[in-house]
C-alpha positions in Angstrom: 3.5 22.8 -24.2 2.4 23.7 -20.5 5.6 23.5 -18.9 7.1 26.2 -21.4 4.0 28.7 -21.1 4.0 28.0 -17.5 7.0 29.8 -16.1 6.2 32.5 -18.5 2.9 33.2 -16.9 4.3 32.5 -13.8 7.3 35.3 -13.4 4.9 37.6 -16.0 2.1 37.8 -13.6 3.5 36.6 -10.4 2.3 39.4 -8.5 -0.9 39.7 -9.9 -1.2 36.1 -9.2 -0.6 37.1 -5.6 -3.3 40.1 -5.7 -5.7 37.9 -7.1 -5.6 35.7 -4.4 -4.9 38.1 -1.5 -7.9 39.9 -2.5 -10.6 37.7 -3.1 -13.3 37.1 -0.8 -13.8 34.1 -0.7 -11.3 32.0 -1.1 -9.8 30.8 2.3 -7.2 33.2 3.8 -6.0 30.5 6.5 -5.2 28.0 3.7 -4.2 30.8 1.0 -2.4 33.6 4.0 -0.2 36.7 2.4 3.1 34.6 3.8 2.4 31.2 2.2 1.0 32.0 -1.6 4.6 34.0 -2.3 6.6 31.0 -1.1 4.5 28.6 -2.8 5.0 30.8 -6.2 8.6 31.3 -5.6 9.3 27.2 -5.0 7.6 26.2 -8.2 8.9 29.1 -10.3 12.6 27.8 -9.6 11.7 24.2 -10.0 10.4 24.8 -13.6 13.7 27.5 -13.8 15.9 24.7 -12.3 14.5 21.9 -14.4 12.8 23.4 -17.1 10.3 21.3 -19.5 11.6 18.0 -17.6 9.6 19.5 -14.4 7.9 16.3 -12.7 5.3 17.5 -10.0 3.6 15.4 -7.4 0.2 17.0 -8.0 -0.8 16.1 -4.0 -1.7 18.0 -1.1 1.1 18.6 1.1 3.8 18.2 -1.7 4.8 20.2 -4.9 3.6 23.5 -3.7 2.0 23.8 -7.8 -0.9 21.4 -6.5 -2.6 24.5 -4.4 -2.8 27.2 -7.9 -5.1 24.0 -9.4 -8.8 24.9 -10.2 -10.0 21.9 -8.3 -8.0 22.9 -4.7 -8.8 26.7 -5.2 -12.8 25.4 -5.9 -12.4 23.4 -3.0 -10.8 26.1 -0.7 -13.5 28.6 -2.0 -16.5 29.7 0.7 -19.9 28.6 -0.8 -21.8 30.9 -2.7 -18.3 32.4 -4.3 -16.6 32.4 -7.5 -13.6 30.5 -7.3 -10.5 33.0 -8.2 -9.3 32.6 -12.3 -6.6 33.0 -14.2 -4.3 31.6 -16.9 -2.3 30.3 -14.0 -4.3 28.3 -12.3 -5.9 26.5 -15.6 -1.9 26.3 -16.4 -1.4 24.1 -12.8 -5.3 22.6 -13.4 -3.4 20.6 -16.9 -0.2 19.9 -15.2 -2.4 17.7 -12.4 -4.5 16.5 -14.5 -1.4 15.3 -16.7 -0.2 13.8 -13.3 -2.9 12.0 -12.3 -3.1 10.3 -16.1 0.8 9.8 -15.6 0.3 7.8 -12.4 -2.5 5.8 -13.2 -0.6 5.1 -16.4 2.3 3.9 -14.1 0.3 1.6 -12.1 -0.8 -0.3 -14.9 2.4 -1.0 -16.0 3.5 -2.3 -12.5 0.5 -4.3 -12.8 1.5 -5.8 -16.2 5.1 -6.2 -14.7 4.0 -8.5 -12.3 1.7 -10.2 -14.6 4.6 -11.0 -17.1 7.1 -11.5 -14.1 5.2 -13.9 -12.6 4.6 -15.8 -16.0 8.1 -15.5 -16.8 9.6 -17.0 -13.5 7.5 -20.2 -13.8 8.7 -20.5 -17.1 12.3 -20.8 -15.8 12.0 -22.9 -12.8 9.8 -25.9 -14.9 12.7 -25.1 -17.4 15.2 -25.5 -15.0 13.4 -28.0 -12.6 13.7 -25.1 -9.6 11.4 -24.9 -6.8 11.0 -22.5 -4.2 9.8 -23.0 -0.6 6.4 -21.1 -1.5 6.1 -24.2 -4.3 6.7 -26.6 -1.9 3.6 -25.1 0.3 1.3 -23.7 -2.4 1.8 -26.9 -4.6 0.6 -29.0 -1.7 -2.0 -27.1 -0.9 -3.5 -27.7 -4.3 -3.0 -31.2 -3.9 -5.3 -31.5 -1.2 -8.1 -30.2 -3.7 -7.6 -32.9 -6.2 -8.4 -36.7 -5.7 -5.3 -37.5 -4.5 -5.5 -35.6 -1.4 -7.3 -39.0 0.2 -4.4 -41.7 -0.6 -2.3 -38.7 0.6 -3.6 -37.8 3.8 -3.7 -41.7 4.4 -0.2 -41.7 3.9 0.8 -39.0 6.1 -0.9 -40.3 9.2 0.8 -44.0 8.5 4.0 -42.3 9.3 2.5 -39.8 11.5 1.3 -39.8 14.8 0.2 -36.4 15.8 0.8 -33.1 14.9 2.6 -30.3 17.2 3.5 -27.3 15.6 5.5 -24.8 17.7 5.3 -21.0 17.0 1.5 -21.5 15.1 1.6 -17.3 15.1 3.6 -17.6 12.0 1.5 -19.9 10.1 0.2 -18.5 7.2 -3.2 -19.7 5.8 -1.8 -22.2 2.7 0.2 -23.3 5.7 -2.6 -24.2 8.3 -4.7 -25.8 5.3 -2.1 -28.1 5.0 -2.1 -29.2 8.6 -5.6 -28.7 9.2 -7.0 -31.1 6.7 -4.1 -33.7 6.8 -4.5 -33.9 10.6 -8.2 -33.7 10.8 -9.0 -37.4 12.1 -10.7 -37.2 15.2 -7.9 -39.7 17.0 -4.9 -37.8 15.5 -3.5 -35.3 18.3 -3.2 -32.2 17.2 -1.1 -28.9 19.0 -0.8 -25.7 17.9 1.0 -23.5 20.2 1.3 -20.0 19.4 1.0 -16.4 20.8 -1.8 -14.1 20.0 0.0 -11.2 20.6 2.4 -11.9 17.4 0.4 -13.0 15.2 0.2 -9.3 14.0 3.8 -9.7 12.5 3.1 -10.3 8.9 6.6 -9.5 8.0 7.9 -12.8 9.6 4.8 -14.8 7.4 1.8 -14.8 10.0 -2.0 -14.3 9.4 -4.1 -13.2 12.1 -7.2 -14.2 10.1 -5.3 -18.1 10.1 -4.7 -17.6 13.7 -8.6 -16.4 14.7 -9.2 -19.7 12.0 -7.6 -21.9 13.6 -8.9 -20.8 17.2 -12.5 -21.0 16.1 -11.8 -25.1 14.9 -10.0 -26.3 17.9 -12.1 -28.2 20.4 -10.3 -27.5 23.6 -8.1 -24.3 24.1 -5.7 -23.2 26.6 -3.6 -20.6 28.0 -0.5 -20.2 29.9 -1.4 -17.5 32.8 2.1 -17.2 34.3 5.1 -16.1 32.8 7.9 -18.7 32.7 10.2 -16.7 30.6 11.4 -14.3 33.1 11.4 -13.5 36.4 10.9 -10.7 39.1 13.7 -7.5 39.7 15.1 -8.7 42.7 
């Protein structure tokens, strides 16, 4: 097991670990200084002291301190034309990350198969139980309009219909401005889509920029209000 032997080796050997390092040539003294290495030692020794074989490191740059003893960061922190340093250690720490890496790509799959299954499983209940959300409402219509009933639909919607004006357009997401778009599309139906620009960044409250430069590119006359009505000067 390499978290058992590993805290062995480590308090065994810690300072020859430290020699090794401090007096190779060419292995990078700015990234590997007589100040850091000891700390970096002394942190993972009492991590694997604290939590023993049940260690868990995150194997990245800039976190679990284990990550810079690996064989592929001490390569990569070695001057060409040098031998990158060796020792039980650092093939110890090498395993460890490469145990991490297989461990987190490992975890991502099963995310991935989580949302597979969850998704399956919550359309299971809600035709089960006759529930639909407000995504439904908007993604089940925009499928509609790629069947043959989107004709006898859209004829439908512009008997009742007039125009179209839709207020705060930065929000619209894409399924969204489909729906609009093509159920609106006759050439004597108005159409208004009034938005700002400068939010259509906000994805968090359900707008696409990528709708919004859509939309701006299909329009056939555009405007822009120049002066602020909103507020008005310090007096």
């Amino acid at each position: 097991n390499v978290l058992r032997r590993l805290p062995v080796v480590l308090s065994s050997q810690f300072s020859e670990i430290i020699s090794i390092l401090s007096e190779h040539k060419g292995i990078n003294k700015r990234s590997y200084s007589k100040r850091s290495v000891p700390l970096w030692l002394e942190a993972s020794l009492k991590k694997l002291s604290t939590e023993g074989k049940d260690a868990l490191f995150l194997m990245e740059e800039n976190k679990d301190p284990l990550y810079r003893f690996t064989i592929d960061e001490l390569t990569r922190k070695t001057k060409d034309g040098h031998t990158p340093p060796s020792h039980e250690f650092f093939s110890l720490c090498q395993q460890v990350h490469d145990f991490y890496r297989e461990l987190e790509w490992d975890l991502i799959k099963l995310k991935h198969r989580f949302f597979q299954f969850m998704t399956q499983a919550l359309e299971s209940v809600k035709n089960s139980e006759s529930i639909c959300f407000f995504d439904d409402l908007v993604n089940r219509l925009c499928d509609v309009l790629d069947t043959p009933s989107a004709g006898s639909l859209k004829q439908a919607v512009n008997k009742t219909f007039k125009a179209c004006l839709i207020d705060e357009f930065q929000d619209t997401d894409p399924a969204q401005y489909k729906i609009f778009s093509h159920l609106f599309e006759n050439p004597g139906t108005p159409f208004f889509m009034i938005g700002d620009p400068k939010q259509a960044i906000y994805a968090f409250r359900g707008g696409d920029i990528f709708a919004y430069l859509q939309a701006g590119k299909n329009v056939d006359e555009r405007y822009t209000l120049k002066k602020n009505y909103r507020s008005s000067p310090k007096i």
